[in-house]
Each structure stands twice: as C-alpha cells, then as structure tokens.
Amino acid sequence: MKVDIKSENGTAIAALRGEIDHHSAKSAREQLDSFIINMQPDVLSLDMSGITFMDSSGIGLIMGRHKLMRECGGRLEVKSPQESIRRVLRLAGIERIVRIT
Amino acid sequence: MEILNEIRFSMPSLSANESAARAAVSAFIVQADPTVEELSDIRTAVSEAVTNAIVHGYRGTSGRIDLVLRLLPEREIYIRVRDGGCGIADVKKAMEPLFTTAPEEERSGLGFSVMESFMDRLSVRSRVGQGTTVTMRKKLAAHGS
Ligand SMILES: Nc1ncnc2c1ncn2[C@@H]1O[C@H](COP(=O)(O)OP(=O)(O)OP(=O)(O)O)[C@@H](O)[C@H]1O
Ligand SMILES: [Mg+2]
C-alpha cells in the first residue's frame, strides 16, 4: 500500500493506494501516525478511492487513526471507498463513528 | 463430496503470504466465473483466515499454513485453511463479533464476522496446542441470474 499525504490550512488528505491487509497496514500506520503527531491537522481525510482490497486489518487501521486524531483534538474522515470496501466498513459499523463520503 | 477441481498448497506463516494466498484463490476461482462481488467476498474471507493463522495461531512462533481450494458441483467454492498453531480454547466465544485477544495490536474482533457474512457456511475446529482448521463454502450465483 502506498500513502501520499498532502496538507493545506489544517486539512490533510492521505491518498491510500493498493491493498490493506495485516502485512501492509504496519507501514501505513507508521506513516500516518508520524504525520498526525508532527503536523496535528484539524481534519485528516483518508482518500480510499485507490484501495482495491481491504479486510478487517483496515478496520483496525481506520479506528486506530480515528482515536489518535481525536486525542490530538482533530477528526478523521474516510473518502470515496469502492463498493467492496464499503461492505467491510458497513459490517464493522464504521459509518456510525467516522464520517464516510 | 464430489470434487470437480482442487488445489492444495502450503506456505510459511509470513505476513507477505496474506496477499499471496488471496492471489492464489483468485487464480483458482476464476474458472467458475464469479462476479466481482463474489470474488471480492471470497478473497476477503480467505485473507481473514490466513491472517488469523499468522497473527494468533503462530503468535510469537512460526509454522506452516495449509490451504485447500475446491470447486464443487453447482458452482460451490470450498476453502480450508489449517494451522498447527496454539489453537482456540473457546471457539464459540472467539467467533462472537468484536471479541479479540489482541486489541493493543489494533485487531477489532471482526475476522470471523467477515468470514461468516461473506461466505455461506463457516466451520471452525480447533484444539489447544494443536491448531485450528477453518472451512468455508460459498455457492456462486447461477449464471444469468
Ligand atoms: N487460527 C487461530 N489460532 C488461534 N486463535 C485464533 C485463530 N483465529 C482466531 N483466533 C482467536 O479468535 C479471536 C477472534 O478472531 P477474529 O478474526 O474474529 O478477530 P481478531 O483477529 O482478533 O481481529 P480482526 O480479525 O478484526 O483483526 C482472535 O482474537 C483470537 O483470539
Ligand atoms: Mg482476525
């Protein structure tokens, strides 16, 4: 998975590309967490349009970043997941916790 | 069980093999001409079972994971994932949604729920100290429906 973060006026967009599983989540988590801790964005939007596969490891990745953003006084959002990824998000009830657009 | 086709393979419990297992499953089931959605559901379920073997079964150690992929009559896909890891003491409890023994590793206790809802049938057999076998089946929708 590739992570590409762009930030402007407190709003950051992290474009994720590829597949999210237990193997690939580790480095994505490290990159996102170091960005959150160093830059303290108000909003971090995970652009998931480029994610072609995600299992429950992706739920852990999203929930973990949601918690960290909240601890830092910010908010996490999820943007443009493909239909197959939406099904996993729905099953986990993520939309009740994190805004999905 | 009448078996129309079968592939068996075995791999070490390396996390890089999570995607390798998915790729093998995709390659095998294309012959049954699944929909995009069916393919994605089966890939996700397999990913959950293999990840569990690596993360929980062989926690702190390593070992082999054995997979059996079968094509059964009436376009039914059969998948078995077996590890020789630590096993599960209480399978019923482990299968409850949100139950996890590794919350500090950002596991959410949803793997079995995903397998259950994305496949038609799920069976989990396990013995502490011996390992875990997960068997799943899914019937692909009839062509033209
Ligand atoms: N192959 C296995 N060997 C040993 N224990 C297992 C195995 N598979 C599952 N378990 C146990 O069952 C629990 C529930 O598994 P499940 O996949 O539902 O959730 P998880 O792996 O903890 O979290 P998630 O899959 O959402 O990341 C695990 O936390 C673990 O204790
Ligand atoms: Mg799991």
Short mmCIF file of C-alpha atoms and ligand atoms in Angstrom, two decimals:
data_model
loop_
_atom_site.label_atom_id
_atom_site.label_comp_id
_atom_site.label_asym_id
_atom_site.label_seq_id
_atom_site.Cartn_x
_atom_site.Cartn_y
_atom_site.Cartn_z
CA MET A 1 0.00 0.00 0.00
CA LYS A 2 1.19 3.49 -0.82
CA VAL A 3 0.46 6.52 1.35
CA ASP A 4 0.67 10.01 -0.09
CA ILE A 5 -0.19 12.89 2.25
CA LYS A 6 -0.96 16.45 1.21
CA SER A 7 -1.85 19.16 3.68
CA GLU A 8 -3.26 22.67 3.45
CA ASN A 9 -4.64 25.01 6.15
CA GLY A 10 -5.02 22.31 8.77
CA THR A 11 -6.78 19.88 6.45
CA ALA A 12 -4.80 16.90 5.27
CA ILE A 13 -5.65 14.33 2.66
CA ALA A 14 -3.90 10.98 2.75
CA ALA A 15 -4.30 9.15 -0.54
CA LEU A 16 -4.05 5.42 0.06
CA ARG A 17 -3.37 3.11 -2.86
CA GLY A 18 -3.21 -0.66 -3.16
CA GLU A 19 -4.37 -3.34 -0.73
CA ILE A 20 -4.88 -3.04 3.03
CA ASP A 21 -4.12 -6.19 4.97
CA HIS A 22 -2.24 -7.01 8.17
CA HIS A 23 1.06 -7.04 6.26
CA SER A 24 0.63 -3.67 4.56
CA ALA A 25 -1.14 -1.87 7.42
CA LYS A 26 2.02 -1.65 9.52
CA SER A 27 3.97 0.84 7.43
CA ALA A 28 0.83 2.84 6.56
CA ARG A 29 0.11 3.13 10.28
CA GLU A 30 3.64 4.38 10.97
CA GLN A 31 3.50 6.97 8.18
CA LEU A 32 0.05 8.25 9.19
CA ASP A 33 0.86 8.39 12.90
CA SER A 34 4.09 10.31 12.44
CA PHE A 35 2.23 12.80 10.23
CA ILE A 36 -0.60 13.20 12.76
CA ILE A 37 1.76 13.66 15.70
CA ASN A 38 4.08 16.08 13.91
CA MET A 39 1.53 18.13 11.95
CA GLN A 40 -1.52 17.96 14.23
CA PRO A 41 -4.05 18.51 11.41
CA ASP A 42 -7.63 19.55 12.30
CA VAL A 43 -9.00 17.12 9.76
CA LEU A 44 -7.36 14.09 8.22
CA SER A 45 -9.22 12.62 5.28
CA LEU A 46 -8.27 9.13 4.16
CA ASP A 47 -8.86 9.05 0.42
CA MET A 48 -9.58 5.36 -0.16
CA SER A 49 -10.54 5.59 -3.83
CA GLY A 50 -7.27 3.84 -4.74
CA ILE A 51 -7.75 0.94 -2.32
CA THR A 52 -8.63 -2.23 -4.21
CA PHE A 53 -8.80 -4.61 -1.24
CA MET A 54 -9.36 -4.32 2.49
CA ASP A 55 -10.04 -6.85 5.25
CA SER A 56 -10.56 -6.36 8.99
CA SER A 57 -6.99 -5.07 9.30
CA GLY A 58 -8.27 -1.95 7.53
CA ILE A 59 -10.91 -1.51 10.22
CA GLY A 60 -8.15 -1.55 12.82
CA LEU A 61 -6.15 0.94 10.76
CA ILE A 62 -9.07 3.37 10.46
CA MET A 63 -10.20 3.03 14.09
CA GLY A 64 -6.65 3.48 15.39
CA ARG A 65 -6.15 6.70 13.37
CA HIS A 66 -9.62 7.90 14.44
CA LYS A 67 -8.60 7.54 18.08
CA LEU A 68 -5.25 9.24 17.59
CA MET A 69 -6.84 12.16 15.68
CA ARG A 70 -9.37 12.60 18.46
CA GLU A 71 -6.64 12.55 21.12
CA CYS A 72 -4.88 15.29 19.13
CA GLY A 73 -8.08 17.36 19.02
CA GLY A 74 -8.82 16.62 15.36
CA ARG A 75 -11.14 14.49 13.28
CA LEU A 76 -10.72 11.64 10.83
CA GLU A 77 -12.81 11.16 7.70
CA VAL A 78 -12.94 8.45 5.05
CA LYS A 79 -13.36 9.46 1.43
CA SER A 80 -14.53 7.59 -1.69
CA PRO A 81 -14.12 3.90 -0.76
CA GLN A 82 -15.02 1.45 -3.54
CA GLU A 83 -18.13 -0.68 -3.12
CA SER A 84 -16.29 -3.81 -1.90
CA ILE A 85 -14.55 -1.74 0.76
CA ARG A 86 -17.84 -0.10 1.77
CA ARG A 87 -19.24 -3.55 2.51
CA VAL A 88 -16.46 -4.21 5.03
CA LEU A 89 -16.89 -0.73 6.56
CA ARG A 90 -20.65 -1.31 6.87
CA LEU A 91 -20.20 -4.68 8.52
CA ALA A 92 -17.94 -3.05 11.11
CA GLY A 93 -20.37 -0.18 11.69
CA ILE A 94 -17.63 2.37 10.95
CA GLU A 95 -20.08 4.88 9.48
CA ARG A 96 -21.55 5.41 12.95
CA ILE A 97 -18.15 6.55 14.23
CA VAL A 98 -16.31 8.06 11.28
CA ARG A 99 -17.77 10.24 8.53
CA ILE A 100 -17.67 8.47 5.17
CA THR A 101 -18.22 10.48 1.99
CA MET B 1 -18.16 -34.72 -1.56
CA GLU B 2 -17.80 -34.68 -5.35
CA ILE B 3 -14.75 -32.58 -6.20
CA LEU B 4 -14.53 -31.09 -9.69
CA ASN B 5 -11.16 -29.45 -9.18
CA GLU B 6 -8.75 -28.94 -6.32
CA ILE B 7 -5.55 -27.11 -5.47
CA ARG B 8 -3.60 -27.66 -2.26
CA PHE B 9 -0.70 -25.60 -1.12
CA SER B 10 1.26 -24.88 1.97
CA MET B 11 3.17 -21.77 2.96
CA PRO B 12 5.16 -20.48 5.93
CA SER B 13 3.32 -18.08 8.26
CA LEU B 14 4.87 -14.93 6.79
CA SER B 15 2.62 -11.89 6.56
CA ALA B 16 3.71 -11.39 2.93
CA ASN B 17 1.79 -14.58 2.20
CA GLU B 18 -1.55 -12.96 3.07
CA SER B 19 -1.65 -11.37 -0.38
CA ALA B 20 -0.11 -14.46 -1.99
CA ALA B 21 -2.96 -16.60 -0.62
CA ARG B 22 -5.53 -14.14 -1.99
CA ALA B 23 -3.87 -14.18 -5.39
CA ALA B 24 -3.90 -18.00 -5.46
CA VAL B 25 -7.58 -18.05 -4.54
CA SER B 26 -8.42 -15.54 -7.30
CA ALA B 27 -6.49 -17.56 -9.83
CA PHE B 28 -8.28 -20.74 -8.83
CA ILE B 29 -11.85 -19.47 -8.74
CA VAL B 30 -11.88 -17.50 -12.00
CA GLN B 31 -12.68 -20.82 -13.72
CA ALA B 32 -16.08 -20.67 -12.00
CA ASP B 33 -16.61 -17.18 -13.44
CA PRO B 34 -17.56 -15.39 -10.19
CA THR B 35 -18.99 -11.87 -10.13
CA VAL B 36 -16.69 -9.07 -8.99
CA GLU B 37 -18.56 -9.06 -5.70
CA GLU B 38 -18.29 -12.81 -5.15
CA LEU B 39 -14.59 -12.76 -5.92
CA SER B 40 -14.01 -9.91 -3.52
CA ASP B 41 -16.04 -11.62 -0.75
CA ILE B 42 -14.08 -14.87 -1.05
CA ARG B 43 -10.72 -13.07 -1.18
CA THR B 44 -11.63 -11.15 1.95
CA ALA B 45 -12.74 -14.26 3.85
CA VAL B 46 -9.51 -16.10 2.93
CA SER B 47 -7.46 -13.12 3.96
CA GLU B 48 -9.13 -13.18 7.39
CA ALA B 49 -8.48 -16.88 7.95
CA VAL B 50 -4.84 -16.70 6.81
CA THR B 51 -4.19 -13.56 8.85
CA ASN B 52 -5.63 -15.24 11.94
CA ALA B 53 -3.30 -18.20 11.48
CA ILE B 54 -0.31 -15.85 11.26
CA VAL B 55 -1.31 -13.32 13.92
CA HIS B 56 -2.94 -15.60 16.51
CA GLY B 57 -2.19 -19.23 15.65
CA TYR B 58 1.54 -18.77 15.28
CA ARG B 59 1.83 -15.83 17.67
CA GLY B 60 5.47 -15.50 18.70
CA THR B 61 6.43 -18.51 16.61
CA SER B 62 6.13 -19.59 13.02
CA GLY B 63 4.85 -22.62 11.22
CA ARG B 64 3.06 -23.71 8.11
CA ILE B 65 -0.39 -22.88 6.86
CA ASP B 66 -2.12 -25.43 4.62
CA LEU B 67 -4.78 -24.40 2.17
CA VAL B 68 -7.21 -26.50 0.17
CA LEU B 69 -9.29 -24.86 -2.56
CA ARG B 70 -12.02 -26.88 -4.21
CA LEU B 71 -14.57 -26.38 -6.88
CA LEU B 72 -17.67 -28.44 -6.06
CA PRO B 73 -20.76 -29.13 -8.18
CA GLU B 74 -23.29 -26.33 -8.67
CA ARG B 75 -20.53 -23.71 -8.64
CA GLU B 76 -19.76 -24.09 -4.99
CA ILE B 77 -16.37 -22.96 -3.71
CA TYR B 78 -14.83 -24.79 -0.77
CA ILE B 79 -11.86 -23.39 1.13
CA ARG B 80 -9.98 -24.87 4.05
CA VAL B 81 -7.27 -23.03 5.97
CA ARG B 82 -5.37 -25.01 8.58
CA ASP B 83 -2.64 -24.02 11.00
CA GLY B 84 -0.75 -26.07 13.55
CA GLY B 85 -0.59 -23.19 16.00
CA CYS B 86 -1.77 -22.53 19.54
CA GLY B 87 -5.44 -23.34 18.94
CA ILE B 88 -8.53 -21.69 20.41
CA ALA B 89 -9.80 -22.64 23.86
CA ASP B 90 -13.35 -21.36 23.38
CA VAL B 91 -14.30 -21.27 19.70
CA LYS B 92 -17.84 -20.03 20.35
CA LYS B 93 -16.54 -17.04 22.27
CA ALA B 94 -13.78 -16.36 19.70
CA MET B 95 -16.44 -16.17 17.00
CA GLU B 96 -18.50 -13.52 18.77
CA PRO B 97 -18.40 -10.17 16.96
CA LEU B 98 -15.84 -7.78 18.47
CA PHE B 99 -14.15 -10.47 20.56
CA THR B 100 -10.39 -10.18 20.23
CA THR B 101 -7.39 -11.23 22.28
CA ALA B 102 -5.18 -8.60 20.60
CA PRO B 103 -6.85 -5.17 20.96
CA GLU B 104 -3.48 -3.48 21.56
CA GLU B 105 -2.45 -4.54 18.04
CA GLU B 106 -5.46 -2.82 16.51
CA ARG B 107 -7.33 -6.06 15.92
CA SER B 108 -11.06 -5.46 16.16
CA GLY B 109 -12.51 -8.92 16.58
CA LEU B 110 -14.30 -8.86 13.23
CA GLY B 111 -12.46 -11.51 11.24
CA PHE B 112 -14.91 -14.32 11.95
CA SER B 113 -17.85 -11.96 11.38
CA VAL B 114 -16.44 -11.11 7.96
CA MET B 115 -15.97 -14.81 7.09
CA GLU B 116 -19.48 -15.59 8.30
CA SER B 117 -21.20 -12.82 6.39
CA PHE B 118 -19.16 -13.03 3.17
CA MET B 119 -19.39 -16.82 2.85
CA ASP B 120 -22.44 -19.13 3.02
CA ARG B 121 -21.00 -21.56 5.54
CA LEU B 122 -18.22 -21.36 8.10
CA SER B 123 -16.94 -24.04 10.40
CA VAL B 124 -14.10 -23.69 12.89
CA ARG B 125 -12.46 -26.65 14.56
CA SER B 126 -9.67 -26.12 17.00
CA ARG B 127 -7.72 -27.82 19.71
CA VAL B 128 -5.47 -26.02 22.15
CA GLY B 129 -1.84 -26.78 21.42
CA GLN B 130 -2.67 -28.47 18.12
CA GLY B 131 -4.05 -25.86 15.79
CA THR B 132 -7.11 -24.54 14.03
CA THR B 133 -8.97 -25.50 10.87
CA VAL B 134 -11.35 -23.08 9.23
CA THR B 135 -13.62 -24.40 6.49
CA MET B 136 -15.76 -22.11 4.36
CA ARG B 137 -18.13 -22.60 1.47
CA LYS B 138 -19.84 -20.27 -0.92
CA LYS B 139 -22.19 -21.04 -3.79
CA LEU B 140 -21.77 -18.69 -6.70
CA ALA B 141 -24.98 -17.32 -8.14
CA ALA B 142 -26.29 -19.19 -11.15
CA HIS B 143 -25.26 -17.71 -14.48
CA GLY B 144 -27.69 -15.20 -15.89
CA SER B 145 -29.38 -14.55 -12.54
N1 LIG C 1 -6.05 -19.50 13.85
C1 LIG C 1 -6.22 -19.08 15.12
N2 LIG C 1 -5.44 -19.56 16.12
C2 LIG C 1 -5.60 -19.14 17.38
N3 LIG C 1 -6.52 -18.21 17.78
C3 LIG C 1 -7.33 -17.69 16.83
C4 LIG C 1 -7.23 -18.09 15.46
N4 LIG C 1 -8.17 -17.42 14.76
C5 LIG C 1 -8.82 -16.64 15.65
N5 LIG C 1 -8.33 -16.79 16.90
C6 LIG C 1 -8.83 -16.14 18.13
O1 LIG C 1 -10.14 -15.67 17.87
C7 LIG C 1 -10.23 -14.26 18.10
C8 LIG C 1 -11.22 -13.64 17.14
O2 LIG C 1 -10.75 -13.73 15.78
P1 LIG C 1 -11.25 -12.64 14.73
O3 LIG C 1 -10.56 -12.86 13.45
O4 LIG C 1 -12.73 -12.62 14.73
O5 LIG C 1 -10.78 -11.26 15.39
P2 LIG C 1 -9.29 -10.68 15.51
O6 LIG C 1 -8.36 -11.43 14.64
O7 LIG C 1 -8.94 -10.61 16.95
O8 LIG C 1 -9.48 -9.20 14.95
P3 LIG C 1 -9.61 -8.76 13.40
O9 LIG C 1 -9.78 -10.03 12.60
O10 LIG C 1 -10.83 -7.91 13.36
O11 LIG C 1 -8.40 -8.03 13.08
C9 LIG C 1 -8.81 -13.76 17.98
O12 LIG C 1 -8.59 -12.55 18.70
C10 LIG C 1 -8.01 -14.94 18.55
O13 LIG C 1 -8.02 -14.91 19.96
MG MG C 2 -8.81 -11.83 12.66
#
